[in-house]
Coordinates of C-alpha atoms and ligand atoms in Angstrom, one line a residue:
X10 CA -164.4 -80.9 88.0
X11 CA -168.1 -80.9 88.0
X12 CA -170.2 -81.1 91.2
X13 CA -172.6 -84.0 91.5
X14 CA -176.1 -83.0 90.3
X15 CA -178.2 -84.2 93.2
X16 CA -181.6 -83.3 94.6
X17 CA -185.1 -84.5 95.2
X18 CA -188.7 -84.0 94.3
X19 CA -190.0 -80.9 96.1
X20 CA -193.5 -79.5 96.7
X21 CA -194.9 -76.4 94.9
X22 CA -197.5 -75.8 97.6
X23 CA -197.9 -72.1 98.0
X24 CA -196.3 -71.3 94.6
X25 CA -193.9 -72.8 92.1
X26 CA -191.0 -70.7 93.5
X27 CA -191.4 -72.4 96.9
X28 CA -189.7 -75.4 95.5
X29 CA -186.6 -73.3 94.8
X30 CA -186.7 -71.8 98.3
X31 CA -186.8 -75.3 99.7
X32 CA -183.9 -76.4 97.4
X33 CA -181.8 -73.6 98.7
X34 CA -182.5 -74.7 102.3
X35 CA -181.5 -78.2 101.4
X36 CA -178.4 -76.8 99.5
X37 CA -179.2 -78.9 96.5
X38 CA -178.5 -78.1 92.8
X39 CA -181.1 -80.4 91.2
X40 CA -184.8 -80.9 91.8
X41 CA -188.1 -82.3 90.4
X42 CA -191.5 -80.7 90.6
X43 CA -195.1 -81.2 89.6
X44 CA -195.8 -78.0 87.7
X45 CA -199.4 -78.1 88.9
X46 CA -201.8 -80.2 91.0
X47 CA -200.9 -83.7 89.8
X48 CA -204.3 -85.2 90.9
X49 CA -206.6 -83.2 88.6
X50 CA -207.1 -82.9 84.8
X51 CA -207.8 -79.2 85.2
X52 CA -205.5 -77.0 83.1
X53 CA -204.9 -73.5 84.2
X54 CA -202.4 -71.3 82.5
X55 CA -199.4 -69.8 84.2
X56 CA -199.5 -66.1 84.6
X57 CA -196.6 -64.0 83.4
X58 CA -195.8 -62.9 87.0
X59 CA -195.7 -66.5 88.2
X60 CA -193.2 -67.4 85.4
X61 CA -191.1 -64.3 86.2
X62 CA -191.0 -65.0 89.9
X63 CA -190.0 -68.6 89.4
X64 CA -187.3 -67.7 86.8
X65 CA -185.9 -65.0 89.1
X66 CA -185.7 -67.3 92.1
X67 CA -184.1 -70.0 90.0
X68 CA -181.6 -67.6 88.5
X69 CA -180.5 -66.4 92.0
X70 CA -180.2 -69.9 93.4
X71 CA -177.6 -72.6 93.2
X72 CA -180.0 -74.9 91.3
X73 CA -178.7 -76.1 88.0
X74 CA -181.2 -78.7 87.0
X75 CA -185.0 -78.9 87.2
X76 CA -187.4 -81.3 85.6
X77 CA -191.2 -81.5 85.6
X78 CA -192.9 -84.8 86.5
X79 CA -196.3 -85.0 84.8
X80 CA -199.6 -85.9 86.5
X81 CA -200.3 -89.5 87.4
X82 CA -203.6 -89.3 85.6
X83 CA -201.9 -89.3 82.3
X84 CA -202.1 -92.6 80.4
X85 CA -200.9 -92.3 76.8
X86 CA -201.7 -96.0 76.3
X87 CA -205.3 -95.9 77.4
X88 CA -207.8 -97.7 75.2
X89 CA -210.5 -95.2 76.5
X90 CA -210.9 -92.3 74.1
X91 CA -211.6 -89.7 76.7
X92 CA -208.6 -90.5 78.9
X93 CA -206.4 -90.8 75.9
X94 CA -207.4 -87.3 74.6
X95 CA -207.0 -85.8 78.0
X96 CA -203.6 -87.3 78.4
X97 CA -202.5 -85.9 75.1
X98 CA -203.7 -82.4 76.1
X99 CA -202.2 -82.7 79.5
X100 CA -198.8 -83.6 78.1
X101 CA -198.9 -80.8 75.6
X102 CA -199.7 -78.4 78.5
X103 CA -196.7 -79.7 80.4
X104 CA -194.4 -79.0 77.5
X105 CA -195.8 -75.4 77.3
X106 CA -195.2 -74.9 81.0
X107 CA -191.8 -76.4 80.8
X108 CA -190.9 -74.0 78.0
X109 CA -192.3 -71.0 79.8
X110 CA -190.4 -71.8 82.9
X111 CA -187.1 -72.6 81.2
X112 CA -187.2 -76.3 82.3
X113 CA -185.6 -78.7 79.8
X114 CA -187.3 -82.0 80.7
X115 CA -190.8 -83.3 81.1
X116 CA -190.8 -86.7 82.7
X117 CA -193.8 -88.9 82.2
X118 CA -194.7 -92.5 82.8
X119 CA -195.1 -94.5 79.6
X120 CA -198.6 -95.8 80.2
X121 CA -200.8 -98.8 80.7
X122 CA -202.6 -100.9 78.1
X123 CA -205.5 -101.8 80.5
X124 CA -206.1 -105.1 78.9
X125 CA -205.9 -104.1 75.3
X126 CA -202.5 -105.8 75.0
X127 CA -198.9 -104.8 74.8
X128 CA -198.7 -104.2 71.1
X129 CA -202.0 -102.2 71.0
X130 CA -200.9 -100.2 74.0
X131 CA -197.4 -99.4 72.5
X132 CA -199.0 -98.3 69.2
X133 CA -201.4 -96.1 71.1
X134 CA -198.5 -94.4 72.9
X135 CA -196.7 -93.8 69.6
X136 CA -199.9 -92.2 68.2
X137 CA -200.2 -90.0 71.3
X138 CA -196.6 -88.9 71.3
X139 CA -196.8 -88.1 67.6
X140 CA -199.7 -85.8 68.3
X141 CA -198.0 -84.2 71.3
X142 CA -194.7 -83.7 69.5
X143 CA -196.4 -82.2 66.4
X144 CA -198.4 -79.8 68.5
X145 CA -197.8 -76.0 68.7
X146 CA -196.4 -76.3 72.2
X147 CA -193.6 -78.6 71.1
X148 CA -193.0 -76.4 68.1
X149 CA -192.8 -73.3 70.2
X150 CA -190.3 -74.8 72.6
X151 CA -188.0 -77.0 70.5
X152 CA -185.5 -77.5 73.3
X153 CA -188.0 -79.2 75.7
X154 CA -187.5 -83.0 75.8
X155 CA -190.0 -85.6 76.9
X156 CA -188.4 -88.2 79.2
X157 CA -190.1 -91.6 79.3
X158 CA -189.7 -93.1 82.8
X159 CA -189.3 -96.9 83.1
X160 CA -192.1 -98.6 85.0
X161 CA -192.0 -101.2 87.9
X162 CA -194.4 -103.4 85.9
X163 CA -197.5 -103.7 88.1
X164 CA -200.8 -104.3 86.3
X165 CA -200.7 -103.6 82.6
X166 CA -197.9 -101.1 82.7
X167 CA -195.8 -100.5 79.6
X168 CA -192.2 -99.3 79.4
X169 CA -191.1 -101.9 81.9
X170 CA -188.4 -103.5 79.7
X171 CA -185.9 -101.4 77.8
X172 CA -187.1 -103.0 74.5
X173 CA -190.5 -101.4 75.0
X174 CA -189.1 -98.0 75.4
X175 CA -186.8 -98.5 72.5
X176 CA -189.7 -99.6 70.3
X177 CA -191.6 -96.4 71.2
X178 CA -188.7 -94.2 70.4
X179 CA -187.9 -96.0 67.2
X180 CA -191.5 -95.6 65.9
X181 CA -192.3 -91.9 66.7
X182 CA -191.9 -89.2 64.0
X183 CA -189.8 -87.0 66.3
X184 CA -187.4 -89.4 68.1
X185 CA -185.1 -86.4 68.7
X186 CA -187.6 -85.1 71.3
X187 CA -187.7 -88.3 73.4
X188 CA -185.2 -89.4 76.0
X189 CA -185.4 -91.6 79.1
X190 CA -185.4 -91.4 82.9
X191 CA -184.3 -94.5 84.7
X192 CA -186.0 -95.1 88.1
X193 CA -183.9 -97.5 90.2
X194 CA -186.8 -98.7 92.3
X195 CA -188.8 -99.4 89.1
X196 CA -185.9 -101.1 87.4
X197 CA -185.2 -103.4 90.3
X198 CA -188.9 -104.3 90.6
X199 CA -188.9 -105.0 86.9
X200 CA -186.1 -107.5 87.4
X201 CA -183.0 -105.6 86.4
X202 CA -180.3 -106.5 88.9
X203 CA -177.7 -103.7 89.2
X204 CA -176.6 -104.5 92.7
X205 CA -173.2 -105.8 91.6
X206 CA -170.6 -104.2 89.3
X207 CA -171.1 -106.9 86.6
X208 CA -174.9 -106.6 87.0
X209 CA -174.8 -102.8 86.4
X210 CA -172.5 -103.2 83.5
X211 CA -174.8 -105.8 81.9
X212 CA -177.9 -103.6 82.4
X213 CA -176.2 -100.5 80.9
X214 CA -175.1 -102.6 77.9
X215 CA -178.7 -103.7 77.4
X216 CA -179.9 -100.2 77.8
X217 CA -177.4 -99.0 75.2
X218 CA -178.4 -101.8 72.8
X219 CA -182.2 -101.4 73.2
X220 CA -182.5 -97.6 73.7
X221 CA -179.1 -96.0 73.4
X222 CA -177.2 -94.6 76.5
X223 CA -177.1 -91.2 75.0
X224 CA -180.9 -91.0 75.6
X225 CA -180.5 -91.4 79.4
X226 CA -181.0 -88.0 80.9
X227 CA -182.1 -88.4 84.4
X228 CA -181.9 -91.0 87.2
X229 CA -184.6 -91.3 89.9
X230 CA -182.7 -92.7 92.9
X231 CA -185.0 -94.7 95.1
X232 CA -184.5 -97.9 97.1
X233 CA -187.3 -100.5 96.9
X234 CA -189.4 -102.1 99.6
X235 CA -189.9 -105.2 97.5
X236 CA -187.5 -107.8 96.2
X237 CA -185.9 -108.0 92.7
X238 CA -188.6 -108.7 90.0
X239 CA -191.5 -108.1 92.4
X240 CA -193.1 -105.7 89.9
X241 CA -194.3 -103.6 92.8
X242 CA -193.7 -99.9 93.0
X243 CA -192.9 -99.1 96.6
X244 CA -190.1 -96.7 97.2
X245 CA -187.8 -96.9 100.2
X246 CA -185.1 -94.7 101.7
X247 CA -181.6 -95.1 100.2
X248 CA -179.9 -98.1 101.7
X249 CA -182.9 -99.2 103.7
X250 CA -184.5 -101.4 101.1
X251 CA -183.9 -104.5 98.9
X252 CA -181.6 -102.7 96.5
X253 CA -179.1 -101.6 99.2
X254 CA -176.4 -99.0 99.5
X255 CA -173.8 -100.7 97.3
X256 CA -175.9 -100.4 94.2
X257 CA -176.3 -96.6 94.7
X258 CA -172.6 -96.3 95.3
X259 CA -171.9 -98.0 92.0
X260 CA -174.5 -95.9 90.1
X261 CA -173.5 -92.5 91.5
X262 CA -169.8 -93.1 90.6
X263 CA -170.2 -94.9 87.3
X264 CA -168.3 -93.1 84.6
X265 CA -171.2 -93.2 82.2
X266 CA -173.8 -92.0 84.9
X267 CA -172.0 -89.8 87.3
X268 CA -172.6 -86.5 85.4
X269 CA -176.4 -87.1 85.1
X270 CA -178.9 -85.5 87.5
X271 CA -179.8 -87.8 90.4
X272 CA -183.3 -87.0 91.9
X273 CA -184.6 -88.7 95.0
X274 CA -188.3 -89.7 95.2
X275 CA -187.9 -91.4 98.6
X276 CA -190.9 -91.6 100.9
X277 CA -192.2 -88.4 102.5
X278 CA -194.3 -88.3 105.6
X279 CA -197.9 -89.5 105.2
X280 CA -199.4 -86.2 106.4
X281 CA -197.0 -84.2 104.2
X282 CA -195.5 -82.6 107.3
X283 CA -193.0 -80.1 105.7
X284 CA -190.5 -80.3 108.5
X285 CA -190.5 -84.1 108.6
X286 CA -190.3 -84.3 104.9
X287 CA -187.2 -82.2 104.7
X288 CA -185.6 -84.1 107.6
X289 CA -186.1 -87.3 105.5
X290 CA -184.7 -85.7 102.4
X291 CA -181.6 -84.5 104.3
X292 CA -180.9 -88.1 105.4
X293 CA -181.2 -89.5 101.9
X294 CA -179.2 -86.6 100.3
X295 CA -176.5 -87.2 103.0
X296 CA -176.4 -90.9 102.1
X297 CA -176.0 -90.2 98.4
X298 CA -173.3 -87.6 99.0
X299 CA -171.4 -90.0 101.3
X300 CA -171.5 -92.7 98.6
X301 CA -170.1 -90.3 96.0
X302 CA -166.3 -90.6 95.8
X303 CA -165.5 -87.2 94.3
X304 CA -168.0 -84.6 95.7
Ligands
FE405 FE1 -192.4 -91.2 88.2
FE406 FE1 -189.7 -92.2 89.5
ZN407 ZN1 -192.3 -95.3 91.6

């Protein structure tokens, strides 16, 4: 029997390997990181000793799964040429880092059309992904997958409905390099109701039809501050929001989902107090473990 793959987003402040040290303290076997400062476009290359240190720490730890979350600046659907080109370069760089670090998944938000319209935005994203996936980084590291994360749907966000993600994957030249991360807060805000057994079954059937369940590789487990269909992206602690504990119990035990990695992105303290952050993570991890029937 396989243990549940469960963890949370962890900071790399002080070095990439600090995330692994923190994971060990939390006794988790899965985690998500930013591979660099997520608030700047600046690209700096990893040094061989940084890579080596990270890989050694990882190897010696209980961590089985890691994914990289890309910078929030990336917008593959941007109608602005400069942002569009920078986004392509940034995503290529994340694939390179991923490959160097031995991390299998780069998770990125689909993008925003910023008024250019849904169809134009989606076409733009397909163009961007074609360029990224034909690049030398993707070629050098053929095992790295790009995960598209579903969006809550505020503003002009794309990738809100499963059909939008399906349309992107169907139209790229290398669909074998694209998979999906489902964020529960975003899905609920987008109007998918998986709070009952029937609701979850219906949503998964729709996912399977529009995207294909085999493409689902990661679940971001977050409760939501706002109600179903609010299109607002505000995460809440598990069981403390509008989604509620029952939905997470259904998800973490569902036969088609239970072997996927579950990564928490629940709120951290506003001042990024390390001790407070890990106390909050411990509570949410504990809730998820309690909801899991076989540990
Ligand atoms: Fe995200
Ligand atoms: Fe997320
Ligand atoms: Zn979110």
